[in-house]
Structures are given as C-alpha cells and as structure tokens.
CSV table of C-alpha atoms in Angstrom, one decimal:
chain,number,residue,atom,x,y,z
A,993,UNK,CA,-18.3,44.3,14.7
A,994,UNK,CA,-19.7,44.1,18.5
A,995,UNK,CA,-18.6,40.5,19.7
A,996,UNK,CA,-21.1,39.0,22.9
A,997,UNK,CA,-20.1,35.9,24.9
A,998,UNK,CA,-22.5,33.4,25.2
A,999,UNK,CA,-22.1,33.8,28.8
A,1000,UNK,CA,-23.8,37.5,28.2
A,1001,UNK,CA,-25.9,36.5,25.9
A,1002,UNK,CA,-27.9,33.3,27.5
A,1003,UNK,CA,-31.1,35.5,28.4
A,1004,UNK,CA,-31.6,36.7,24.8
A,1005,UNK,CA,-30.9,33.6,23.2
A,1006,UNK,CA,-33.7,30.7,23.6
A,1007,UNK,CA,-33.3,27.2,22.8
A,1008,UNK,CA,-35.3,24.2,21.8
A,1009,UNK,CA,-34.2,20.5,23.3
A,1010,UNK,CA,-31.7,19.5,25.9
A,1011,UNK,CA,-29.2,22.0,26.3
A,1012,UNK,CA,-25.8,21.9,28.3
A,1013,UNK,CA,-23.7,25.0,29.8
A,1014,UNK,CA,-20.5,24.0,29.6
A,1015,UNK,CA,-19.0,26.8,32.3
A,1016,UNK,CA,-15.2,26.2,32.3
A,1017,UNK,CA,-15.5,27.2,28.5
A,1018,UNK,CA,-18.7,29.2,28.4
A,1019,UNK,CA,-20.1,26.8,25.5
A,1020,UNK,CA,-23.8,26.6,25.5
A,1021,UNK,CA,-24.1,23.2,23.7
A,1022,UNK,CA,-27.4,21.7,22.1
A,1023,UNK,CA,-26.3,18.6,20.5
A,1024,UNK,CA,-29.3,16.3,20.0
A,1025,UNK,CA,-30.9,16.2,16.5
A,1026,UNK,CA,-33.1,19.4,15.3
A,1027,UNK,CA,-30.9,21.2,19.0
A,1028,UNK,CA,-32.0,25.3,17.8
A,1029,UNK,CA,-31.0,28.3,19.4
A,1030,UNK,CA,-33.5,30.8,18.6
A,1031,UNK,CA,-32.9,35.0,18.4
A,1032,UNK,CA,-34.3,38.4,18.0
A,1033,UNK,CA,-32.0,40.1,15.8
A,1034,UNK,CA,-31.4,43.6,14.5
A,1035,UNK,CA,-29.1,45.2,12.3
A,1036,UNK,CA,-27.0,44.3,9.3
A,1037,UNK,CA,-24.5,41.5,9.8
A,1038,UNK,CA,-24.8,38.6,12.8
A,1039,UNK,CA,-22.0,35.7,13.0
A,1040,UNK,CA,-22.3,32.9,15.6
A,1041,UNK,CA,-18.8,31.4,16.8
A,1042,UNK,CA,-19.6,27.5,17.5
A,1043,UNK,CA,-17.9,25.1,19.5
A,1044,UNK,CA,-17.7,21.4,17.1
A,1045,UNK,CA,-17.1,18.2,17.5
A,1046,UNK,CA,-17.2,15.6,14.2
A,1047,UNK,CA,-17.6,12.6,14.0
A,1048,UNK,CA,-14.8,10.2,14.0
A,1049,UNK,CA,-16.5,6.9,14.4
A,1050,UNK,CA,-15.9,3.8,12.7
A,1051,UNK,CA,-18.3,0.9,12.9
A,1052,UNK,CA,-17.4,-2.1,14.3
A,1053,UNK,CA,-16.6,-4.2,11.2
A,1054,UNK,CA,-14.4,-1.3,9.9
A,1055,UNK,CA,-12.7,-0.7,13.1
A,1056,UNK,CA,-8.7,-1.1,12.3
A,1057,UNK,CA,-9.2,-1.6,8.6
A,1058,UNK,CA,-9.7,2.3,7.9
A,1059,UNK,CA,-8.4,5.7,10.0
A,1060,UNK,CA,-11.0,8.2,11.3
A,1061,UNK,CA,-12.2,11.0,9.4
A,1062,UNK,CA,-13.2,14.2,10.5
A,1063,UNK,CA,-17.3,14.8,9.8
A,1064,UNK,CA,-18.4,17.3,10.9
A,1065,UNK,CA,-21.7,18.9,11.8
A,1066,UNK,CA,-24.0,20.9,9.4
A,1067,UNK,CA,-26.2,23.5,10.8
A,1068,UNK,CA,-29.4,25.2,9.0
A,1069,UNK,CA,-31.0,28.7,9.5
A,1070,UNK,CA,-34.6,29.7,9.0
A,1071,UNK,CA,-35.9,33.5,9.6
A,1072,UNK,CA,-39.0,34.6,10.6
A,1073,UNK,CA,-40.9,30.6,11.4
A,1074,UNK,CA,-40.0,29.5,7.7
A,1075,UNK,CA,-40.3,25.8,6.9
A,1076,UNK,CA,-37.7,25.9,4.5
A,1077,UNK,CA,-33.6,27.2,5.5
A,1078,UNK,CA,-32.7,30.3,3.6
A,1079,UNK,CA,-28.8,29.0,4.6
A,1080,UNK,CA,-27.4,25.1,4.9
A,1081,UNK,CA,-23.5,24.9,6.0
A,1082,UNK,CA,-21.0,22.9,7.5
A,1083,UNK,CA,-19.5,23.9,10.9
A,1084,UNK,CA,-15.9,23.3,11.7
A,1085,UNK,CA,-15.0,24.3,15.9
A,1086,UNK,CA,-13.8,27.7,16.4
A,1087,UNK,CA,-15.4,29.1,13.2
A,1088,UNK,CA,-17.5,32.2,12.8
A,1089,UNK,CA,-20.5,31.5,10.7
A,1090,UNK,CA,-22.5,34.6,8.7
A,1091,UNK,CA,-26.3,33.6,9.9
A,1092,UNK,CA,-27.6,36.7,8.3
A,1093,UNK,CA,-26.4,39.4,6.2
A,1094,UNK,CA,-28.0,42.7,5.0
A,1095,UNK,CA,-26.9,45.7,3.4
A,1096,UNK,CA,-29.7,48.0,5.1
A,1097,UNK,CA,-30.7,47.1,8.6
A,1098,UNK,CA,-33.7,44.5,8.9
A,1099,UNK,CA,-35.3,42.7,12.2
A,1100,UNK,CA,-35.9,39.2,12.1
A,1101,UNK,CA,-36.4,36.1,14.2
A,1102,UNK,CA,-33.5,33.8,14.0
A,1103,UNK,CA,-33.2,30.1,14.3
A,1104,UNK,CA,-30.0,27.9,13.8
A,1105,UNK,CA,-31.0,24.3,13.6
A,1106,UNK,CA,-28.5,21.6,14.8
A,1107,UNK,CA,-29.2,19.1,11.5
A,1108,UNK,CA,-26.9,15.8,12.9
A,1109,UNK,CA,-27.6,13.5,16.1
A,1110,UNK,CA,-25.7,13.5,19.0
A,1111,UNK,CA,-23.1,10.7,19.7
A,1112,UNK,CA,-21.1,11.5,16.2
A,1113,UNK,CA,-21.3,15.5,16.8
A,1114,UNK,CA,-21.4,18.4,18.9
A,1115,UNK,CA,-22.5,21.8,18.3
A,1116,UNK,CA,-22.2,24.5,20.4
A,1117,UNK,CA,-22.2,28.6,20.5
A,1118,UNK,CA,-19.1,30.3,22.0
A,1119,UNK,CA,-19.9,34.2,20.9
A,1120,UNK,CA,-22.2,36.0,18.6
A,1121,UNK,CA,-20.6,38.6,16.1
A,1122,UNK,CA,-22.7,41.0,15.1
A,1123,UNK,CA,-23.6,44.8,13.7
A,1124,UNK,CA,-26.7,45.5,15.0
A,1125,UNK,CA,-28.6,44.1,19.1
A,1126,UNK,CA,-30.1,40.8,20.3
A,1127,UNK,CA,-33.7,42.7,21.9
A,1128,UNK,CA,-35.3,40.8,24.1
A,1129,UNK,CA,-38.1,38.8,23.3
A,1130,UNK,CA,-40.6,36.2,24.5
A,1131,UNK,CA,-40.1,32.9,23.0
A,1132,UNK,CA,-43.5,31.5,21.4
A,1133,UNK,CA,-45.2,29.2,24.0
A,1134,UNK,CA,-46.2,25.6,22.3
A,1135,UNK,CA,-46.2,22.2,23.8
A,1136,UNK,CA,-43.2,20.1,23.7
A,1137,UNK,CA,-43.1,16.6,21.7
A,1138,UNK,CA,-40.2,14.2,22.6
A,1139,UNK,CA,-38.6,11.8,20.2
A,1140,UNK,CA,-36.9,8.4,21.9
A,1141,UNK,CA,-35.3,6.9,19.3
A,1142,UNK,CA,-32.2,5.1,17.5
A,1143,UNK,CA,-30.7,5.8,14.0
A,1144,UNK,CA,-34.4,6.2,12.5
A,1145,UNK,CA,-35.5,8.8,14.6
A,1146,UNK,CA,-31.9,10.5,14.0
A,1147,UNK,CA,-32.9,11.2,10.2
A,1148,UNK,CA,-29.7,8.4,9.9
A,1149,UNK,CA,-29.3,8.4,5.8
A,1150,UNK,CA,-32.5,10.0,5.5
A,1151,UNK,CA,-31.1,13.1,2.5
A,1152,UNK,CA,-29.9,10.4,0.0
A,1153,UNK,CA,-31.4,7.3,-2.3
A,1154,UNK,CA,-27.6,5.3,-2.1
A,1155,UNK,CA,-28.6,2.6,0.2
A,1156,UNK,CA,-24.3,1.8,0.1
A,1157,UNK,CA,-24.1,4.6,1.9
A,1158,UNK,CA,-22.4,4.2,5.4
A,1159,UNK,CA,-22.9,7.7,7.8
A,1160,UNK,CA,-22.6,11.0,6.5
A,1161,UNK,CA,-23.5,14.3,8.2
A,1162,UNK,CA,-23.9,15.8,4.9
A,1163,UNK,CA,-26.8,13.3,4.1
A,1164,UNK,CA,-28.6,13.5,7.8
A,1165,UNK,CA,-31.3,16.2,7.7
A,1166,UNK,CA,-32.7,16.2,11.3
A,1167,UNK,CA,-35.1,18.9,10.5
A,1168,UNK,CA,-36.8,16.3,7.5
A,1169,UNK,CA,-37.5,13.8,9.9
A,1170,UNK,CA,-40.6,12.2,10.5
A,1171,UNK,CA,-40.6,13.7,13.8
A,1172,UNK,CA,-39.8,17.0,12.8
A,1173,UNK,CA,-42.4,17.3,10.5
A,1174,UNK,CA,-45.1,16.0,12.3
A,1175,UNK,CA,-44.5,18.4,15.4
A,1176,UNK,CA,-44.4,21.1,12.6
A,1177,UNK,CA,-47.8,19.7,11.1
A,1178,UNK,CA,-49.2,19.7,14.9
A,1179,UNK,CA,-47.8,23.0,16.1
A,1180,UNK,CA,-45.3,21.3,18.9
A,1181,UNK,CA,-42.0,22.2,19.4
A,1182,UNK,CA,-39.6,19.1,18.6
A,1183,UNK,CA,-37.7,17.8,21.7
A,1184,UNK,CA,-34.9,14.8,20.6
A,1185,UNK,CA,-33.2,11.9,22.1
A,1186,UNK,CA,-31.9,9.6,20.2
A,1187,UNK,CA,-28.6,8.2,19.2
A,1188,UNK,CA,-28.4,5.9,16.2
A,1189,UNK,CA,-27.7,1.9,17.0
A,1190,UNK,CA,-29.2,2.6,20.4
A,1191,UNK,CA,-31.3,0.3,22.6
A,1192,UNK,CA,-33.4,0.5,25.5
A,1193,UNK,CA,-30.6,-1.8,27.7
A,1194,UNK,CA,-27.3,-3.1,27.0
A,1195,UNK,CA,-28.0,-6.6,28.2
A,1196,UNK,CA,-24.0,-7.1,27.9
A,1197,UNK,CA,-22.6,-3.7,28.0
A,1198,UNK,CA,-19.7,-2.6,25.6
A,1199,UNK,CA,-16.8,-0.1,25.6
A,1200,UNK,CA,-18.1,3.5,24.1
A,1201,UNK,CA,-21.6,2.7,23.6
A,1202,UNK,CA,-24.7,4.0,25.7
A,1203,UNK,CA,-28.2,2.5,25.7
A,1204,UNK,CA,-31.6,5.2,26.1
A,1205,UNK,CA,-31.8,4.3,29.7
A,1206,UNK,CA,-28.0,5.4,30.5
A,1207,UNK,CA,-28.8,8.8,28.7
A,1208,UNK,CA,-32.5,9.8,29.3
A,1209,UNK,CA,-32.4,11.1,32.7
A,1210,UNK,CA,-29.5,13.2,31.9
A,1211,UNK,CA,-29.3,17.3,30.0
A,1212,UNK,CA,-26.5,15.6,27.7
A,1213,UNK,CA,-24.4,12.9,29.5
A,1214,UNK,CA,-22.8,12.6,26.2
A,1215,UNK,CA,-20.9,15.8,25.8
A,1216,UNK,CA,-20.1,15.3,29.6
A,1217,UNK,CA,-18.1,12.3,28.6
A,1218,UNK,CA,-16.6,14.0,26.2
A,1219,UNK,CA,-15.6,16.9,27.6
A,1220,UNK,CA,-14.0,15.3,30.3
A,1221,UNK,CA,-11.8,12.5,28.3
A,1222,UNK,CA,-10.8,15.6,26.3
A,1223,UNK,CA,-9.5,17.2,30.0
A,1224,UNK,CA,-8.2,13.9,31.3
A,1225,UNK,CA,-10.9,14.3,33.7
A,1226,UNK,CA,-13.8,11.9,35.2
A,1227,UNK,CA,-17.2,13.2,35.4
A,1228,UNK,CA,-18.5,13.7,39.0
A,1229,UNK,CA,-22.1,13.9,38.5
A,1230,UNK,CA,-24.1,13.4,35.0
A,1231,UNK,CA,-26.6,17.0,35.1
A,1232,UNK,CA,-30.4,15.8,35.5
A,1233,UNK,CA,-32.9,17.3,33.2
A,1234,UNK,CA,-34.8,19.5,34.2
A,1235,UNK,CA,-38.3,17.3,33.6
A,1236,UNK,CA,-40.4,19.5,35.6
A,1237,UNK,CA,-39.3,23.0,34.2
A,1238,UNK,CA,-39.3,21.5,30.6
A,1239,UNK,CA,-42.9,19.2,30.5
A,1240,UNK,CA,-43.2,17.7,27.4
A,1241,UNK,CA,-47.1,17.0,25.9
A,1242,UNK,CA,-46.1,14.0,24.1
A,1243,UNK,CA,-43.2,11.5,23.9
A,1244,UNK,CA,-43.0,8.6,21.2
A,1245,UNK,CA,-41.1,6.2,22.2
A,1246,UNK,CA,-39.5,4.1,18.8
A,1247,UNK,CA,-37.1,1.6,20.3
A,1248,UNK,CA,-36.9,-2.4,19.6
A,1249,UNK,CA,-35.2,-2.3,16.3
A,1250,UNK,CA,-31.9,-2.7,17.9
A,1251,UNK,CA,-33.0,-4.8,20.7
A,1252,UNK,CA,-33.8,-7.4,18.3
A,1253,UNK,CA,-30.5,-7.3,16.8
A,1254,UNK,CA,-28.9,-7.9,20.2
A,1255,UNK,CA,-31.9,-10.6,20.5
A,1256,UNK,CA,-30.1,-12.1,17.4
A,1257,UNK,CA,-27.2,-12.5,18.5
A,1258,UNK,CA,-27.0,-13.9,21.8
A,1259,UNK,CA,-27.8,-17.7,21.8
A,1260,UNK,CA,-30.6,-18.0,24.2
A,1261,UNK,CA,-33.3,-16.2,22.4
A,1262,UNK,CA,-36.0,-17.3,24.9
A,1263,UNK,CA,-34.0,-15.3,27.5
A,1264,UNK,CA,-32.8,-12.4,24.9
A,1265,UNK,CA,-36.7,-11.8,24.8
A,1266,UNK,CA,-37.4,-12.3,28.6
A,1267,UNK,CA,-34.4,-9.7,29.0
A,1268,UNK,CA,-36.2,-7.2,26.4
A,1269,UNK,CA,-40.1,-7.4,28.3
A,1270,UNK,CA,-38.3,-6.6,31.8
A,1271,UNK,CA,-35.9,-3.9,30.3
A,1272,UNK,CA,-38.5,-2.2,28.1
A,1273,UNK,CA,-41.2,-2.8,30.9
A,1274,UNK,CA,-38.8,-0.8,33.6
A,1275,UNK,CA,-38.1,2.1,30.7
A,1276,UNK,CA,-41.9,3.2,30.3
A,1277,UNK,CA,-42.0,2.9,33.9
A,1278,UNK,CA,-39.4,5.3,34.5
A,1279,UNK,CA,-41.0,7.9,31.7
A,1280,UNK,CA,-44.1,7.7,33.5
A,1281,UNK,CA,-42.0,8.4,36.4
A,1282,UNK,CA,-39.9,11.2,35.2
A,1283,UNK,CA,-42.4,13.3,32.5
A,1284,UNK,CA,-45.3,12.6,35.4
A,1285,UNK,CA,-49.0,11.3,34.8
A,1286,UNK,CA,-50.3,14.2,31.9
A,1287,UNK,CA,-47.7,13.4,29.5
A,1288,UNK,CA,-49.3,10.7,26.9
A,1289,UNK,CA,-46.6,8.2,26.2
A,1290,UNK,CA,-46.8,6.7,22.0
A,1291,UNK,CA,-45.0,3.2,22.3
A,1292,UNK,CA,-43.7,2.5,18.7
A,1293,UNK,CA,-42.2,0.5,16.3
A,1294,UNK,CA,-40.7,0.8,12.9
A,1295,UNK,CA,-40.2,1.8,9.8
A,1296,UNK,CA,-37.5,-1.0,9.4
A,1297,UNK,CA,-38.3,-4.0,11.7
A,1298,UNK,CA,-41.1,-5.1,13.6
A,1299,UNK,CA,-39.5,-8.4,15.5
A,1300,UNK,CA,-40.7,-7.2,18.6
A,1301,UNK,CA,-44.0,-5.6,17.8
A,1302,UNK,CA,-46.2,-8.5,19.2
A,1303,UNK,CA,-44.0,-8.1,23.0
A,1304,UNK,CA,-44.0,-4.1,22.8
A,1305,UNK,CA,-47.6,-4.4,22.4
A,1306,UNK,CA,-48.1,-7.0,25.3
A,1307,UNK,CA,-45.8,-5.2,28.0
A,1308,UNK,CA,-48.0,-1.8,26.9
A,1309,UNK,CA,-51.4,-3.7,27.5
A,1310,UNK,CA,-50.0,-5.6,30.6
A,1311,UNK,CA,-48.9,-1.8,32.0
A,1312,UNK,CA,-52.1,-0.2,31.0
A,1313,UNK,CA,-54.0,-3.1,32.7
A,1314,UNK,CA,-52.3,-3.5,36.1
A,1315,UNK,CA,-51.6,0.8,36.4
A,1316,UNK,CA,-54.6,2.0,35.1
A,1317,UNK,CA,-52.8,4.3,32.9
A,1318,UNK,CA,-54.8,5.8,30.3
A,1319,UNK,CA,-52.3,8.1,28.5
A,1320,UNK,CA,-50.1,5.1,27.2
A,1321,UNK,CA,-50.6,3.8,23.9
A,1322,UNK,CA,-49.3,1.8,20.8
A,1323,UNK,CA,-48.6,3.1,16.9
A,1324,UNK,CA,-47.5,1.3,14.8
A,1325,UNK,CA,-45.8,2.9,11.7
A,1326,UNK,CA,-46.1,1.5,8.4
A,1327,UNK,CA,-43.3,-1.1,6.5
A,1328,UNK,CA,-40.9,0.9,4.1
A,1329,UNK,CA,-39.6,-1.0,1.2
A,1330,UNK,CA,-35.6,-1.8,0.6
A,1331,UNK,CA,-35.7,-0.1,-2.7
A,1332,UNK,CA,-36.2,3.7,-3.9
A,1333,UNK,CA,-37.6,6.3,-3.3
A,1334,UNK,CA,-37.9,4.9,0.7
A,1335,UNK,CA,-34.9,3.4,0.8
A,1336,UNK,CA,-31.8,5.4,2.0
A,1337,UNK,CA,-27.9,5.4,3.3
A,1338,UNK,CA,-27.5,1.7,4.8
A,1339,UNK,CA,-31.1,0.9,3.9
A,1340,UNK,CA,-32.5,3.7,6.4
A,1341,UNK,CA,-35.4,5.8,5.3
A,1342,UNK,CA,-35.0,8.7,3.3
A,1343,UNK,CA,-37.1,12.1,3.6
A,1344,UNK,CA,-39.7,10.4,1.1
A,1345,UNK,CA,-40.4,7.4,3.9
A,1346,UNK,CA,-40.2,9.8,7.0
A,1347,UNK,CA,-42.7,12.3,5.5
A,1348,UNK,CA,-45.0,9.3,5.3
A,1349,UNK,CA,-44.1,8.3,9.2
A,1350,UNK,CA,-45.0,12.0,9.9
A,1351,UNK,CA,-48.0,11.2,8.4
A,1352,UNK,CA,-49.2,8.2,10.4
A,1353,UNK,CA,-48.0,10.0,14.1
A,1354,UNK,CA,-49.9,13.2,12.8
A,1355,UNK,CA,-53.3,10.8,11.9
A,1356,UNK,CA,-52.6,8.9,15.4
A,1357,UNK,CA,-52.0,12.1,17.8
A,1358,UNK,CA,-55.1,13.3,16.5
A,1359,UNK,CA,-57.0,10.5,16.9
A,1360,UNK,CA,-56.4,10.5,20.2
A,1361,UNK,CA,-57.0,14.1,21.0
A,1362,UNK,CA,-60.2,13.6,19.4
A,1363,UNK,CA,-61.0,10.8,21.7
A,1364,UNK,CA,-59.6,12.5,24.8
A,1365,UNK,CA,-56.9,10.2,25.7
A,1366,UNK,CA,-59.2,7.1,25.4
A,1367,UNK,CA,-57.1,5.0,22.6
C-alpha cells in the first residue's frame, strides 16, 4: 500500500469551498458544510487518513447540567458525478477510511463530501493510502453559488422527523440541503458559510460564539482558533479568502432568524431593530465589496421565521435605490409547518422541507436569469 502526504498530493487533489492548509501538520482542512475534496483515482484500494474534530458543544441551557460528548463528523463518497453516495461513514481523527475498493483495477472520479457544518466539527486529510495513482486531471469548470446562513442553511436536524431532537451529526445531511440541491438542479458548484445559531452582528458579544461578519472575510477563522487554543497559541493573522481567485456567480444570503431572537431579548426593541438595519445594511455592503459588482447577491429569509422580513426588504430596496445596484435582490422562501414531514430535530426542516426551499431558489435564480438581472 503506497502512502502520499497531503503535502505531495495538494495538486492532484481539488476541492470545493473554503479550504485551510494547516502547514505545521500538513492537514488540508475543508470544514464548512458540503467541504469535498475531489480525485482522479486508479487502481484497486484508496484510503484517506483525516484529521477530526467532534463536536463537544453543549447549549446554553444544558451547559453544567450534562458533560460533553464526543460527535463526531460523517463524511459521504460519490463516484463518477453521482447524486446519490455509494458510502456514508463516521470519521474519528487519525483514522484511515476505505473510499473505494475493487478486486480488479477500475478508474473513477472521487468525491468525499464533508456532511456536518463547521463550528461543531472539523474534517481534514492528512495522507491518502492507496494501491493504484492519483493522475492528474482538470477539475470541471462550473460557477460557484455561496450559501450565508445559520443552522437552516447547515442542514441542522434536516435527516430526522423527531423534532425532540437536540444536534446530532448523524442526522445533519449537508449534501440534502436546500442549497445543495438547488446548485445540483442549476449546475453550480455549492460554496458554504454558515454556522448554526449565527447572526449577522453580535450586538453584545459573547464568550465562544462568532457572528457571519467575524467569519466571512476569512478561509476558515474557525479552525484557526482552534488550532491554536489546542497549541496554547494566539492567532497572529486570520488567512483572507481568496475572493478574487475563487468568484462566486451567486450568493444567498439567509440571515435574520437569529437576529430576531437577539431582538427578543434585549429590552429596547425599537433600538434591537435600529441595531439590525445598520448591521445588516453594512454586511451586504461589504459582500458587494468583497465578491465585486457581477456577483448577484439573493437577500433571504426563512423557512422558520420571518420577523424581520418587512426591514430585510426595506434596507435591500433602500441599497438598490441610493447605489444603483441591479444584481441585489429579495426571495422569500415559503413557511414550513411545526409538524411532519417538514418538521425536523429542534423544529428545523427536514430533507422533505429543504427539497421544497431548493425548489423556490431554483424557480427564483431562473427567473432572474431569464430577465437578465432585472428582478
């Protein structure tokens, strides 16, 4: 069995989303939901060695009433473009996990889906095992689509009908989310930022949590932090994404569900909501600012709440007015219902819901391709 590092191995293995190089360990690390590492294998047997974090998180209103528990990532294959996984497994760090097996030697194209969001686990390559070659190959050129999101864009809950159910890895299937089917059902490769119980700004920030606008501008400012608490070290500089070398077509923005929560609690709501118009205002600024003037923005709301529908649709109008900007625009997506089949773990939306959200980005990307960015 012929054993490559990933150091040796990083121009014949492609990725999709943000990546990170970890160099003092020679871990290339894709942790964000539907993070792939794709491969032209062949030969009989290849093994990836992977690099995992679990999740140890407790909410809030558990925290000191029950110990952490070790969750830890699942992974999927697909060969040859599939749709559908021919392998689904568990990851544990410093494992070697079969990807493909054959008794006679085949070629195929190899993609290893990340299935869990980032925040509650890492997933990285350390070596490939293999009897056979990596060949070199050209990775299929398709516009990228962005996700912005929180727990719903995250797939949180999505591969179970047991709304009781708090988070699982096991029952979060990145590659079934509504975003991950729709850039399938548009031909776009699927690009993922979201972190579930996220917001656009942490008005009063708190110990261990990030809002979108800490992380966006970053590769993966989360494994960063962890990597260095892990070393006792502090992070000098948080590693930009490359925006320019990795345009994305789209980006749908689906944050406020959150926001309205923190909106909620804090006992000035007038200024909770003046807070929210400035915040979210300044984001789609700065994603006009960092994707550049081509990309077409989708400002969205839902499945679960739509508190702050009426002021995402008034900062978007107010920007489109006073810039001029005619590739921003507004979806959206339709109510899902607290009871089966939409309703999943902690009253998130299963697979059945998010194929239906697929269904109403698909319908609105289109329509505005057919109208040439006019609305």
């Amino acid at each position: 069995m012929k054993e490559i590092r990933m150091r040796d191995a990083l121009g014949l293995v492609k990725t999709w989303g943000r990546t990170y190089w970890d160099e003092q360990e020679g871990v290339l690390y894709s942790n964000y939901t539907c993070g792939a590492f794709e491969m032209e294998f062949q030969g009989r047997e290849l093994s990836v060695e992977v690099a995992a974090v679990p999740d140890t998180f407790v909410p809030p209103p558990l925290a000191g009433t029950m110990p952490p528990r070790e969750d830890w990532p699942f992974l999927s294959v697909f060969l040859d473009g599939a749709d559908e996984p021919c392998r689904r497994v568990r990851v544990r760090d410093g494992e070697r996990v079969c990807v493909f097996s054959s008794e006679g030697e085949e070629r195929h194209r190899v993609l290893i889906v990340k299935l869990n969001e980032n925040f509650r686990t890492c997933l990285g390559i350390r070596a490939l095992h293999m009897e056979g070659e990596l060949p070199p190959f050209e990775k299929e050129k398709r516009d990228v689509i962005e996700f912005i999101g929180d727990s719903i864009t995250c797939g949180f809950g999505n591969d179970t009908q047991d709304v009781s159910h708090e988070y699982e890895t096991a029952e979060q299937d990145g590659w079934m989310t509504h975003g991950a089917i729709a850039a399938r059902a548009l031909g776009l490769e699927p690009r993922f930022v979201s972190v579930s119980g996220i917001s656009v700004e942490n008005v009063t920030p708190m110990p261990g949590f990030y809002c979108m606008r800490d992380l966006y501008p970053y590769a993966d400012r989360v494994i960063q932090d962890k990597l260095a608490q892990e070393r006792g070290e502090t992070v000098d500089a948080y590693r930009p994404f490359d925006f320019a070398g990795n345009p994305a077509r789209y980006v749908v923005l689906n944050l406020g569900t959150n926001d309205a929560n923190q909106i909620y609690f804090r006992p000035d709501k007038e200024q909770a909501e003046l807070d929210f118009e400035t915040n979210y205002a300044r984001f789609v600024s700065e994603l006009r600012a960092l994707n550049g003037p081509e990309t077409v923005i989708i400002c969205a709301l839902g499945c679960m709440d739509y508190y702050l529908w009426d002021k995402i649709t008034m900062i978007v109008e107010r920007i489109r007015q006073e810039t001029g900007d005619r590739r921003l625009f507004l979806l959206k997506y339709n109510k899902m219902m607290n009871v089966p089949p939409d309703a999943g773990g902690c009253l998130h939306p299963t697979v059945h819901r998010h194929r239906l959200m697929a269904e109403d980005l698909v319908q609105r990307i289109r329509r505005i391709q057919e109208r040439g960015c006019k609305g």
